[in-house]
Short mmCIF file of C-alpha atoms and ligand atoms in Angstrom, two decimals:
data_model
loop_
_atom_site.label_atom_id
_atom_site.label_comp_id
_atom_site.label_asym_id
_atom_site.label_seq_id
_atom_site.Cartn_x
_atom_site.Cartn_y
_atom_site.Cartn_z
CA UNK A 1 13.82 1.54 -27.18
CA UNK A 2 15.38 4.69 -28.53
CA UNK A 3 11.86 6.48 -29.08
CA UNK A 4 11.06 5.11 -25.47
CA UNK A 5 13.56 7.00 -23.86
CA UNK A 6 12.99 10.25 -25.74
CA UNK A 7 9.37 9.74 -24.99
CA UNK A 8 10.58 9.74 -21.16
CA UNK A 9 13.01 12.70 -20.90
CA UNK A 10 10.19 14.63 -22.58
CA UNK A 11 7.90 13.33 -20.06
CA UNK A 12 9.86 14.44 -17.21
CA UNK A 13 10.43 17.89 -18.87
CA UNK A 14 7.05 18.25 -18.79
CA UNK A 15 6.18 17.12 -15.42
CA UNK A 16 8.78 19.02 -14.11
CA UNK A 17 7.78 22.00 -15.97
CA UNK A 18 4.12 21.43 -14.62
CA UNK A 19 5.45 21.95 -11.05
CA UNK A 20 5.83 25.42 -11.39
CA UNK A 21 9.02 27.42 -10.66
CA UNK A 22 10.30 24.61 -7.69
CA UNK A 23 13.58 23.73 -10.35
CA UNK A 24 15.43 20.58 -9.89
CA UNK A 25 17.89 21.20 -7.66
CA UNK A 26 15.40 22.68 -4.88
CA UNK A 27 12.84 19.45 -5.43
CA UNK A 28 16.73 17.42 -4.73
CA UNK A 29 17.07 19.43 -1.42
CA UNK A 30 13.60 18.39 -0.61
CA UNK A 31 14.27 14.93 -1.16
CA UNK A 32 17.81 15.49 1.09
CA UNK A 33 16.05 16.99 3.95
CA UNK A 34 13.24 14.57 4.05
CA UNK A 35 15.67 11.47 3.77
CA UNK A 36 18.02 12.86 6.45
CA UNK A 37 14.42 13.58 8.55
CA UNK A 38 13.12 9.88 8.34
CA UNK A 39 17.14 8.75 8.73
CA UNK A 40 17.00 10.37 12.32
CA UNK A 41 13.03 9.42 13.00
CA UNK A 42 13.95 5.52 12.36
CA UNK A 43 17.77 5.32 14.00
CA UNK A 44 15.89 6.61 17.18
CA UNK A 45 12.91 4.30 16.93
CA UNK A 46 15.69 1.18 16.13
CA UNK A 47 17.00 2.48 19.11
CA UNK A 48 14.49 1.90 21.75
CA UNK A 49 13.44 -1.62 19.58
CA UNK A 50 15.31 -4.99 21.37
CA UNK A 51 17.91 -6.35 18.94
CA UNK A 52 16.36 -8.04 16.14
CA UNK A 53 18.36 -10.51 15.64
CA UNK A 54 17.22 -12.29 19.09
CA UNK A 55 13.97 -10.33 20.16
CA UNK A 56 10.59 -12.52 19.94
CA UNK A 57 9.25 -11.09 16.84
CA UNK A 58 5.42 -10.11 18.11
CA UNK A 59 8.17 -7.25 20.27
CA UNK A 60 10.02 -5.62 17.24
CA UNK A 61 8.28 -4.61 14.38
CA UNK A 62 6.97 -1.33 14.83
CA UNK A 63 3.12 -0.87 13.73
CA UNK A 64 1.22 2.60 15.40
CA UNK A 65 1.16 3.68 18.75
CA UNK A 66 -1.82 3.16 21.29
CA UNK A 67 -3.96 6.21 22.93
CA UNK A 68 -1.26 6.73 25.37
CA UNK A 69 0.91 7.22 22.59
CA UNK A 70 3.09 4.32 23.23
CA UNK A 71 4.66 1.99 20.24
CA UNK A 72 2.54 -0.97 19.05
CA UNK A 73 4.26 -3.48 17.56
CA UNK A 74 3.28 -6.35 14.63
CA UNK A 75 1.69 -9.36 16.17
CA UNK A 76 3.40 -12.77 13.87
CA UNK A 77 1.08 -12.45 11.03
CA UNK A 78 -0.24 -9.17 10.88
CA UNK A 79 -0.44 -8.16 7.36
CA UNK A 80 1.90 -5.07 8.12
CA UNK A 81 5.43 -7.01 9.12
CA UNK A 82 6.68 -6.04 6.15
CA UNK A 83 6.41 -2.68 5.94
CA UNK A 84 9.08 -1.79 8.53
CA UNK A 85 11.92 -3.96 7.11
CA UNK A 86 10.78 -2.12 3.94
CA UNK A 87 11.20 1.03 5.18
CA UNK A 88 14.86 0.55 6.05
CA UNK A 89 15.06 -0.73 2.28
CA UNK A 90 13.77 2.29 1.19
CA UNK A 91 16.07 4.25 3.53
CA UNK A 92 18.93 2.40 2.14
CA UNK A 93 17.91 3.37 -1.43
CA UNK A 94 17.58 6.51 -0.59
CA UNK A 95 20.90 7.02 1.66
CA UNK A 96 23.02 4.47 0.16
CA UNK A 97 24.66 4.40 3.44
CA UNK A 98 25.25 0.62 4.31
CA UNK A 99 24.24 1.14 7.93
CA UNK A 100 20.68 1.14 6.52
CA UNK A 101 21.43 -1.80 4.20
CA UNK A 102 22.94 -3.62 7.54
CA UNK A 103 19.44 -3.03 9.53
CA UNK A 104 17.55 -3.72 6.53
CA UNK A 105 18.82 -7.02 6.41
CA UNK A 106 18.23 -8.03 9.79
CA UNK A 107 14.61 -7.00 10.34
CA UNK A 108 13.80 -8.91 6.64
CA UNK A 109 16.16 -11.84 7.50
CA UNK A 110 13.31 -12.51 10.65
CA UNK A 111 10.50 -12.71 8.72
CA UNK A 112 11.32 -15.99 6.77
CA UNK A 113 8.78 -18.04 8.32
CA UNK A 114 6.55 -16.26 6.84
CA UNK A 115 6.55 -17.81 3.34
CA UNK A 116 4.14 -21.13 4.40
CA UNK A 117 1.41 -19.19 5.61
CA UNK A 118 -1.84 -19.51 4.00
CA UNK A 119 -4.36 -18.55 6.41
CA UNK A 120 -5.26 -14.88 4.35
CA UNK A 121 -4.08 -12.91 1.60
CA UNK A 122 -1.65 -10.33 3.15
CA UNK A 123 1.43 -12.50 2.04
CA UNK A 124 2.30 -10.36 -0.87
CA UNK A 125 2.21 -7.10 1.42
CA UNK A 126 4.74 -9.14 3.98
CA UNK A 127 6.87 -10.98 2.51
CA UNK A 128 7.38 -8.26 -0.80
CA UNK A 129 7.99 -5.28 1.13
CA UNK A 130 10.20 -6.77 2.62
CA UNK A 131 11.97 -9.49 0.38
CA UNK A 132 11.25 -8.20 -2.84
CA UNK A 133 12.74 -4.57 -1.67
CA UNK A 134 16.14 -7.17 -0.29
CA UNK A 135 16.02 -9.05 -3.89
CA UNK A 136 15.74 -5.51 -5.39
CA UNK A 137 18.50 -4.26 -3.45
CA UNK A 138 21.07 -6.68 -2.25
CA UNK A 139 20.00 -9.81 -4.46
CA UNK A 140 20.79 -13.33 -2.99
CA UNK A 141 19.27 -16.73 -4.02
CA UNK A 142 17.49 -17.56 -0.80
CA UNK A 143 15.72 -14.54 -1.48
CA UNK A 144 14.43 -15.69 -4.81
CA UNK A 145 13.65 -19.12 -2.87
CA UNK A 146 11.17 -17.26 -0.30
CA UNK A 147 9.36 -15.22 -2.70
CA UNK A 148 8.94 -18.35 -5.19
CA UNK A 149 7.67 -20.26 -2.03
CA UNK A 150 5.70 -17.45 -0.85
CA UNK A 151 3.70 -17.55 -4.25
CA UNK A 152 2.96 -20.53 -4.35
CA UNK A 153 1.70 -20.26 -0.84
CA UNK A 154 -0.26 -17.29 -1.42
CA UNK A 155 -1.75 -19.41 -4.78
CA UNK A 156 -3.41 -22.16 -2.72
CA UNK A 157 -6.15 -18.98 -1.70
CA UNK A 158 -6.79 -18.73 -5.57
CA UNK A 159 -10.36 -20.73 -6.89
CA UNK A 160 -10.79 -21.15 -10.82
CA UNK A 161 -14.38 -20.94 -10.21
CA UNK A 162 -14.73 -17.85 -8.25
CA UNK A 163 -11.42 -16.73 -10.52
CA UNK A 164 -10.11 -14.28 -7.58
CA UNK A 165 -7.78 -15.25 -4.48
CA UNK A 166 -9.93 -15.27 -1.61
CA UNK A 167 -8.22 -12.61 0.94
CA UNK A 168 -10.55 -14.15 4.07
CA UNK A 169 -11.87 -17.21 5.26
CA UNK A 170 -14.93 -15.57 6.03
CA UNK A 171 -16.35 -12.62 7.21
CA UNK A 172 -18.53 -11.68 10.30
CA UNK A 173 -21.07 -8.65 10.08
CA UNK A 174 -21.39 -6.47 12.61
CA UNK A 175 -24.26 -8.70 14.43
CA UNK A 176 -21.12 -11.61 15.08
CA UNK A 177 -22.67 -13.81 12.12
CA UNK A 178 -21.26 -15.03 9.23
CA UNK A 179 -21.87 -12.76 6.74
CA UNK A 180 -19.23 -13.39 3.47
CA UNK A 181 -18.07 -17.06 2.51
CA UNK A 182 -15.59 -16.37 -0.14
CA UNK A 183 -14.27 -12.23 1.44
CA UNK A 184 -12.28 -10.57 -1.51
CA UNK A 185 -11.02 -6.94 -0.39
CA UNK A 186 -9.85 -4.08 -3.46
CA UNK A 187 -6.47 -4.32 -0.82
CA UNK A 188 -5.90 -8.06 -2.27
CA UNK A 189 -4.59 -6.47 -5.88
CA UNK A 190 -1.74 -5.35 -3.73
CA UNK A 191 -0.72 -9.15 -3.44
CA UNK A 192 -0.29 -10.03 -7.03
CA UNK A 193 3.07 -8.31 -7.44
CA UNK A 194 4.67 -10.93 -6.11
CA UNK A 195 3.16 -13.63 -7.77
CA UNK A 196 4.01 -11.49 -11.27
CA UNK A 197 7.70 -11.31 -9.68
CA UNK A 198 7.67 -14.85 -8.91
CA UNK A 199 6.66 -16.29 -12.39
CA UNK A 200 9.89 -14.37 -13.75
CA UNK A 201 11.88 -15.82 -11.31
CA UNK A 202 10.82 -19.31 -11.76
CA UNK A 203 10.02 -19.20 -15.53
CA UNK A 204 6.37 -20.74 -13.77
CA UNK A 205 3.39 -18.71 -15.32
CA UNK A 206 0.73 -20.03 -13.22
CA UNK A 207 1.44 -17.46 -10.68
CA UNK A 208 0.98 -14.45 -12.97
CA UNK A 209 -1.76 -16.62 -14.72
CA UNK A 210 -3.39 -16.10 -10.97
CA UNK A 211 -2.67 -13.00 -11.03
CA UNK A 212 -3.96 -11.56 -14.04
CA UNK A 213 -7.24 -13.71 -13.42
CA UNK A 214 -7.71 -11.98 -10.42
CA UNK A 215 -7.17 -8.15 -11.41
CA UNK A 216 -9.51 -9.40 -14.30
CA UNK A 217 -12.52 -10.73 -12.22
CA UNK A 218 -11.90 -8.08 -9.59
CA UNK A 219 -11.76 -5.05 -12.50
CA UNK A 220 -15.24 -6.78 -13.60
CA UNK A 221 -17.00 -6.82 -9.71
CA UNK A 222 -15.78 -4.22 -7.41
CA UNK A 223 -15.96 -0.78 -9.46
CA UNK A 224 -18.99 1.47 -10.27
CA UNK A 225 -19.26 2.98 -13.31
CA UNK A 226 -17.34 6.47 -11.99
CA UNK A 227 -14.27 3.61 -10.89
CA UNK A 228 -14.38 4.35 -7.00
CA UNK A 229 -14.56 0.63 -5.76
CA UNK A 230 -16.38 -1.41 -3.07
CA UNK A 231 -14.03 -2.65 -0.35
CA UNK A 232 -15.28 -6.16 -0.22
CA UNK A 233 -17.02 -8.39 -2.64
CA UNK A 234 -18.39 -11.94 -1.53
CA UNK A 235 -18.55 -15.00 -3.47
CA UNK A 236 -20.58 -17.75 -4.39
CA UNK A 237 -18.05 -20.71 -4.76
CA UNK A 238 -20.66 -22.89 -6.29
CA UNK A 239 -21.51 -20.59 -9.42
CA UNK A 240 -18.42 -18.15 -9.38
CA UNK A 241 -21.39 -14.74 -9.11
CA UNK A 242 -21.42 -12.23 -7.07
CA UNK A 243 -23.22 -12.34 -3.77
CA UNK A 244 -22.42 -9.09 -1.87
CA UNK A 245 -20.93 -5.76 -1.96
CA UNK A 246 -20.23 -4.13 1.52
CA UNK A 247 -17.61 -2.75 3.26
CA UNK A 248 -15.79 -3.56 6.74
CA UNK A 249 -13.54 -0.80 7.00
CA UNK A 250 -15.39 2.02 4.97
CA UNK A 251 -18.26 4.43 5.98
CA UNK A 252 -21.10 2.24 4.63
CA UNK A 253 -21.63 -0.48 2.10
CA UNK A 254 -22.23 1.90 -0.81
CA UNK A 255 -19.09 3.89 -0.02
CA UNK A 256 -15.83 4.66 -1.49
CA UNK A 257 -13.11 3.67 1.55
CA UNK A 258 -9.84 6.23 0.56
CA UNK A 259 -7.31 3.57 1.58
CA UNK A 260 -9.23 0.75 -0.32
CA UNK A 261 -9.26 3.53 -3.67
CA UNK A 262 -5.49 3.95 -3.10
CA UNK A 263 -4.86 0.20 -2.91
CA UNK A 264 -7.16 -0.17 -6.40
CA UNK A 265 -4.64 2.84 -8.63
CA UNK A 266 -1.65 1.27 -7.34
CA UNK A 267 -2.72 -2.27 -7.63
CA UNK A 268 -3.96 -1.63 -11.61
CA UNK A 269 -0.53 0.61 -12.01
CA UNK A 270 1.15 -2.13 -11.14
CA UNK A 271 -0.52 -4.87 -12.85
CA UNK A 272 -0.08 -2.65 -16.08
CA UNK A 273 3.09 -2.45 -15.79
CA UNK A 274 3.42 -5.64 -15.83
CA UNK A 275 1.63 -6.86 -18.38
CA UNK A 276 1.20 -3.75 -20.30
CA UNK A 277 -3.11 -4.35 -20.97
CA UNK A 278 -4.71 -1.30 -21.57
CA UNK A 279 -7.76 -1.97 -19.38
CA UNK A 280 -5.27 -2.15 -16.46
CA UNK A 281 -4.21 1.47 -17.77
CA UNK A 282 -8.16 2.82 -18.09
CA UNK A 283 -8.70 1.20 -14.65
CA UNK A 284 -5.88 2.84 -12.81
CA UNK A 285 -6.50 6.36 -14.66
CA UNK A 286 -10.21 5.88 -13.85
CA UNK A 287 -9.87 5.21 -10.13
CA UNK A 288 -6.64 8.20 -9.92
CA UNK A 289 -9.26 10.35 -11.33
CA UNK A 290 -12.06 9.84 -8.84
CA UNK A 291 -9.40 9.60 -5.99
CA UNK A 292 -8.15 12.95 -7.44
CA UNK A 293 -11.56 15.22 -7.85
CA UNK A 294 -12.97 13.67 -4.77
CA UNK A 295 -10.14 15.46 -2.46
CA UNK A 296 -10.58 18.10 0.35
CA UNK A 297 -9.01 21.26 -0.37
CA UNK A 298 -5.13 20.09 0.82
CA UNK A 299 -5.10 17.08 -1.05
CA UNK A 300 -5.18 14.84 1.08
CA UNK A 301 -9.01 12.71 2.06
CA UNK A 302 -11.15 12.09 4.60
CA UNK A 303 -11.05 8.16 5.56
CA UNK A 304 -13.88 7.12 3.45
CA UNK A 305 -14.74 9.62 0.30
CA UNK A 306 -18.48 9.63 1.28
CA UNK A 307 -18.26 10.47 4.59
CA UNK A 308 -21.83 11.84 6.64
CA UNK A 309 -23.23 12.69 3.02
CA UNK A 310 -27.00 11.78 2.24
CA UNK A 311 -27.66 7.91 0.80
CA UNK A 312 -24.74 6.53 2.87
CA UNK A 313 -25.77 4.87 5.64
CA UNK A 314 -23.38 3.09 7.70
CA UNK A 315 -24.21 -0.27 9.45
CA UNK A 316 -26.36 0.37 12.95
CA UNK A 317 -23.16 -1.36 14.89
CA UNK A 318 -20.16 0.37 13.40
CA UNK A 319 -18.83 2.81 15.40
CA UNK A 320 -19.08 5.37 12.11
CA UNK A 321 -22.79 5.23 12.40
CA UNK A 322 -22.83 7.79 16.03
CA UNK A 323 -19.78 9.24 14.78
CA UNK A 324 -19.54 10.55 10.70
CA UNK A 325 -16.44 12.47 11.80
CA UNK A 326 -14.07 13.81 8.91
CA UNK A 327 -10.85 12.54 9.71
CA UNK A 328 -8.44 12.75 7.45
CA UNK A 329 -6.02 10.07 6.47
CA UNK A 330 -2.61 10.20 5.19
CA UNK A 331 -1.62 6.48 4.78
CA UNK A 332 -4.54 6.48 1.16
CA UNK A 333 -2.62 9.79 0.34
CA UNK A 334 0.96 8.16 0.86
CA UNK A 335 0.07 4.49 -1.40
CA UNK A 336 -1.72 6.91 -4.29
CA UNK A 337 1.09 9.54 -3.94
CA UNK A 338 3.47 6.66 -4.46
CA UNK A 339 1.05 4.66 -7.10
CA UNK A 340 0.69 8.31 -9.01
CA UNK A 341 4.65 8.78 -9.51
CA UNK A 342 4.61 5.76 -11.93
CA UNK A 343 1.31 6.23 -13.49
CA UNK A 344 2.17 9.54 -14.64
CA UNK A 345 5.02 8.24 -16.26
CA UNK A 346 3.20 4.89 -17.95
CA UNK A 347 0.41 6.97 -18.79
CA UNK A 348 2.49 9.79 -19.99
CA UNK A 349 0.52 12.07 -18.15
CA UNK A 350 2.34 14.93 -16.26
CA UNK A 351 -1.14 15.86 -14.56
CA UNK A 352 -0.75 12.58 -12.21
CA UNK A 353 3.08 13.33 -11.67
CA UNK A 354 1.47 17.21 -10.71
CA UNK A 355 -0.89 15.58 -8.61
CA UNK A 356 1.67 13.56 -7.02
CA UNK A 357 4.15 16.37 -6.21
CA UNK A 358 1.94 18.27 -4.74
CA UNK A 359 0.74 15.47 -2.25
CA UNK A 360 4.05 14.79 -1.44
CA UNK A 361 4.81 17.99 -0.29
CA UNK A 362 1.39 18.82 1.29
CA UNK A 363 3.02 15.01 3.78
CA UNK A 364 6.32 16.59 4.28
CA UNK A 365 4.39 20.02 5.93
CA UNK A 366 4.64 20.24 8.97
CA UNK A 367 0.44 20.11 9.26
CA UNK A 368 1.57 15.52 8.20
CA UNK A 369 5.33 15.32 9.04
CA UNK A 370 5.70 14.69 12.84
CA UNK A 371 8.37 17.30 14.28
CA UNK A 372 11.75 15.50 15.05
CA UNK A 373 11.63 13.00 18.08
CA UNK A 374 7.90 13.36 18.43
CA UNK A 375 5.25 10.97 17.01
CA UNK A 376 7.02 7.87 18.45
CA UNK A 377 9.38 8.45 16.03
CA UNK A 378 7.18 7.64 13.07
CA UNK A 379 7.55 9.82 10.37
CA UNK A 380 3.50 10.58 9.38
CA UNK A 381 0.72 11.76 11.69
CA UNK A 382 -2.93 11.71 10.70
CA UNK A 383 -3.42 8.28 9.48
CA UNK A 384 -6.45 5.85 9.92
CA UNK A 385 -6.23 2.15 10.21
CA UNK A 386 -10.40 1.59 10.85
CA UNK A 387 -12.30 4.30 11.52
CA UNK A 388 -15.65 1.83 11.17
CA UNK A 389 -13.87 -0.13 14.08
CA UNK A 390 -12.67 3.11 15.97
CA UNK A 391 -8.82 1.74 15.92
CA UNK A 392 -6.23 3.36 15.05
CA UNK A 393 -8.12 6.62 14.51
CA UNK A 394 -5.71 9.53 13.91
CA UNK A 395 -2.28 7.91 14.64
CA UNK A 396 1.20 7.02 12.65
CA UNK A 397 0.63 3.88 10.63
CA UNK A 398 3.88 1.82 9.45
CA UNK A 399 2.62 1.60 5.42
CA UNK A 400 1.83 5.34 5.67
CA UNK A 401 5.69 5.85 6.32
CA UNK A 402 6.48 2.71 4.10
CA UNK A 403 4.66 4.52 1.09
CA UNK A 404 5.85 8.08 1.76
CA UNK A 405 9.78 6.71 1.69
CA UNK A 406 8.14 4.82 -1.68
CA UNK A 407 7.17 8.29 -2.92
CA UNK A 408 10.51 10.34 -2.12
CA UNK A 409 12.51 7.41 -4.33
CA UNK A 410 10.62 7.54 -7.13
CA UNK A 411 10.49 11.57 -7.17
CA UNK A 412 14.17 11.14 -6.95
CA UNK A 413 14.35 8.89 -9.96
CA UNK A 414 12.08 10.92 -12.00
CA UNK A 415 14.34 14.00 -11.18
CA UNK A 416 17.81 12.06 -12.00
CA UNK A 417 16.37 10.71 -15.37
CA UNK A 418 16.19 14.08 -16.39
N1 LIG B 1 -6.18 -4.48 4.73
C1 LIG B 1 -5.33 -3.44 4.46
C2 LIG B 1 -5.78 -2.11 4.90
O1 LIG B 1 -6.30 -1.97 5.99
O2 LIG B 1 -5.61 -1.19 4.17
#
């Protein structure tokens, strides 16, 4: 224990040293002014949101904006109903002013009905932003209840024979037919936090039993040898193989989607951390470092890593195909921003907490934070939901803000440890 926290404050020495001549008390300011910015963005966007206490939900969760550049909000199950409520968590954990633990509580407290839903995978990104940031925060036992009945929820989309959760019932190509059986997406290791979270809380292991299956079959199928990942890998329920590797959201089959690379360093950071197996750690050093020598000169990527190059060839009805435009987005440089904070520190490598700084700085500039009052009140600009799908091309995205806010409280951590 004693070694372990020597082995830390010399770890944060060094990252901090590796940052250059920024000392701690400017990085703190940083952190000040960009908590007091997103305080102001959200208390205006709460502002022009009905009261959430009585508003039909598909009205008040805040997800992008549409091309007229007015608010979109979450539709009941969208995988991203989490991410706002989480936001205000973060806020509150950043503030520690109780108005923000107040509005936290409400937008969460609406999103209980999501815990029997078992129609996709998204449940750990909705119900843990939100309820495992409130359990986190402001523990109560109905909490505890929800996530432990989320898990189990989320468990019924787990096969021993495949032995991965499948994240969609199926999945239609781009000709309208039935293309994937058993759909799992890199984006589904982001789900298997709570089901870890949940086996401590019940003293169950199934869940992380699930869990670790999963980041074990999916460490096996969806990485090349370099570790940049295929989005989605297909099934064959019968013998458990492989029977595709494509994308839906990326540039082309054979790509490497940014967002979907971001979801696979924070997923494996997280799973090591959790269970502490070294091939987590090689797997989430190994996709950080083709995240991190793949970037464009500010840091932050293009949509899909592969973008209009030679031997990527997108399919003849995605809207990528007519248009291999290099848009950049911020939301894969917000998760691996976030995911590169604690890698650095379980890998005890200050070039990842480096890497990390620097991205979060390069968001705060004014070329990714919106100016005050603009960007419909989002914090971000320059995000991508699905360029393949030409939707929400260029706009705010509510995880983008979600895993910026992530970012700012674990730099602040890392500072106050020291
Ligand atoms: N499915 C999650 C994402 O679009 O990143």
């Amino acid at each position: 224990m004693k070694t372990k926290s020597i082995f830390t404050i010399l770890f944060c020495i060094l990252a901090l040293a590796a940052f250059g001549d920024n000392g701690k008390k400017a990085e703190l300011a940083f952190i000040k002014e960009n908590t007091a910015f997103a305080q102001q963005q959200l208390s205006s966007m709460i502002h022009a949101l009905p009261n959430p206490d009585t508003a039909n939900i598909e009205t008040m969760v805040p997800y992008s904006i549409d091309s007229n550049g007015t608010l979109v909000t979450c539709k009941k199950y969208w995988w991203t109903i989490g991410f706002f409520p989480g936001s205000l968590w973060k806020l509150y954990e950043l503030s520690g002013d109780k108005q923000w633990l107040n509005q936290a509580q409400r937008w969460t407290n609406r999103l209980e009905y999501l815990k029997t839903f078992t129609d996709n995978h998204d449940l750990g990104f909705m119900v843990y932003c939100s309820f495992g940031n409130a359990l986190r925060l402001a523990p109560k036992p109905h909490y505890k209840e929800i996530i432990i009945e989320s898990a189990r929820s989320l468990s019924t989309r787990f096969n021993p024979k495949t032995a991965v959760i499948k994240s969609w019932n199926s999945y239609k190509g781009w000709d309208g037919l039935t293309k994937c059986n058993y759909p799992v997406i890199i984006d589904n290791m982001m789900n298997l936090e709570l089901l870890c979270e949940a086996s401590k809380m019940s003293n169950n292991p199934t869940f992380q039993s699930i869990a670790v299956t999963h980041a074990n079959t999916t460490l096996k199928n969806h990485f090349r040898a370099d570790y940049s990942s295929y989005h989605v890998v297909d099934y064959d329920t019968i013998t458990g193989e492989v029977k595709h590797r494509i994308t839906s959201q990326g540039y082309s089959d054979n790509s490497t989607w940014a967002r979907g690379q971001a979801w696979a360093i924070y997923g494996y950071t997280m799973m090591y951390r959790e269970t502490q197996k070294a091939e987590y750690l090689k797997a989430a050093s190994g996709a950080a470092d083709y995240f991190l020598s793949h970037l464009p000169e500010d840091g932050i990527p293009w949509w899909d890593f592969n973008v209009g190059q030679a031997g990527y060839t997108p399919d003849k009805n995605s809207y990528a195909l007519h248009n291999p435009q290099k848009i950049k987005d911020a939301s894969a440089a917000a998760i691996t921003c976030s995911a590169l904070f604690e890698l650095g520190e379980l890998a005890g490598k200050p070039t990842y907490t480096k890497a990390a700084i620097r991205m979060l700085h390069t968001l705060a500039s004014p070329a990714y934070r919106a100016e005050s009052g603009k960007n419909s009140n989002f914090i971000l600009m320059h995000c991508v939901g699905s360029f393949a799908h030409n939707s929400n091309v260029d706009t705010p995205l509510d995880y983008a803000d979600y895993y910026f806010l992530e970012s700012l409280t674990r730099y602040k951590k890392l500072l106050e440890k020291k």
